[in-house]
């Protein structure tokens, strides 16, 4: 019986969280930062609701429950990516 339950629950239960409501604050506005946001949008795990213009709007959205995740892309994002890549 335990072996059967492990088999059934192992294949039948999916604990993936999908369609997480997300807001973004893109301080850079570069092609690289836009590409990153497009990757989030194309994922089934994230749902980019809005892009805001300041931290206050981001914090308000989180506090009010309008989003579950907030991402801030810093103003030197392309430089940081190039440095991290090598």
Steps between C-alpha positions, in 0.01 A plus 500: 500500500769765582681420178180547302431834673853622427458410135157661461588816693842525338347528154164652584593791725657808349619765745625748239382854560394661174376842392661696784382862475807721454576872478828638365694822552743535210747774591720418200262492204763335281454223247648248747256593775207485258617156386508383861143618557389330177648175627295533817189571291553197279524268800192319622619556856482881497233746393644850456208722600662844474821697479514786750709816509608514867557298816191639672267358235680166526470492879135602484423221254667245726328633813156505336538148364484609136817300439684214665846581366686819419815532295725806484745524212785734602624787285833322426345166404688445167832578667429258785404228252823547306705491820326184626547325165870523519 
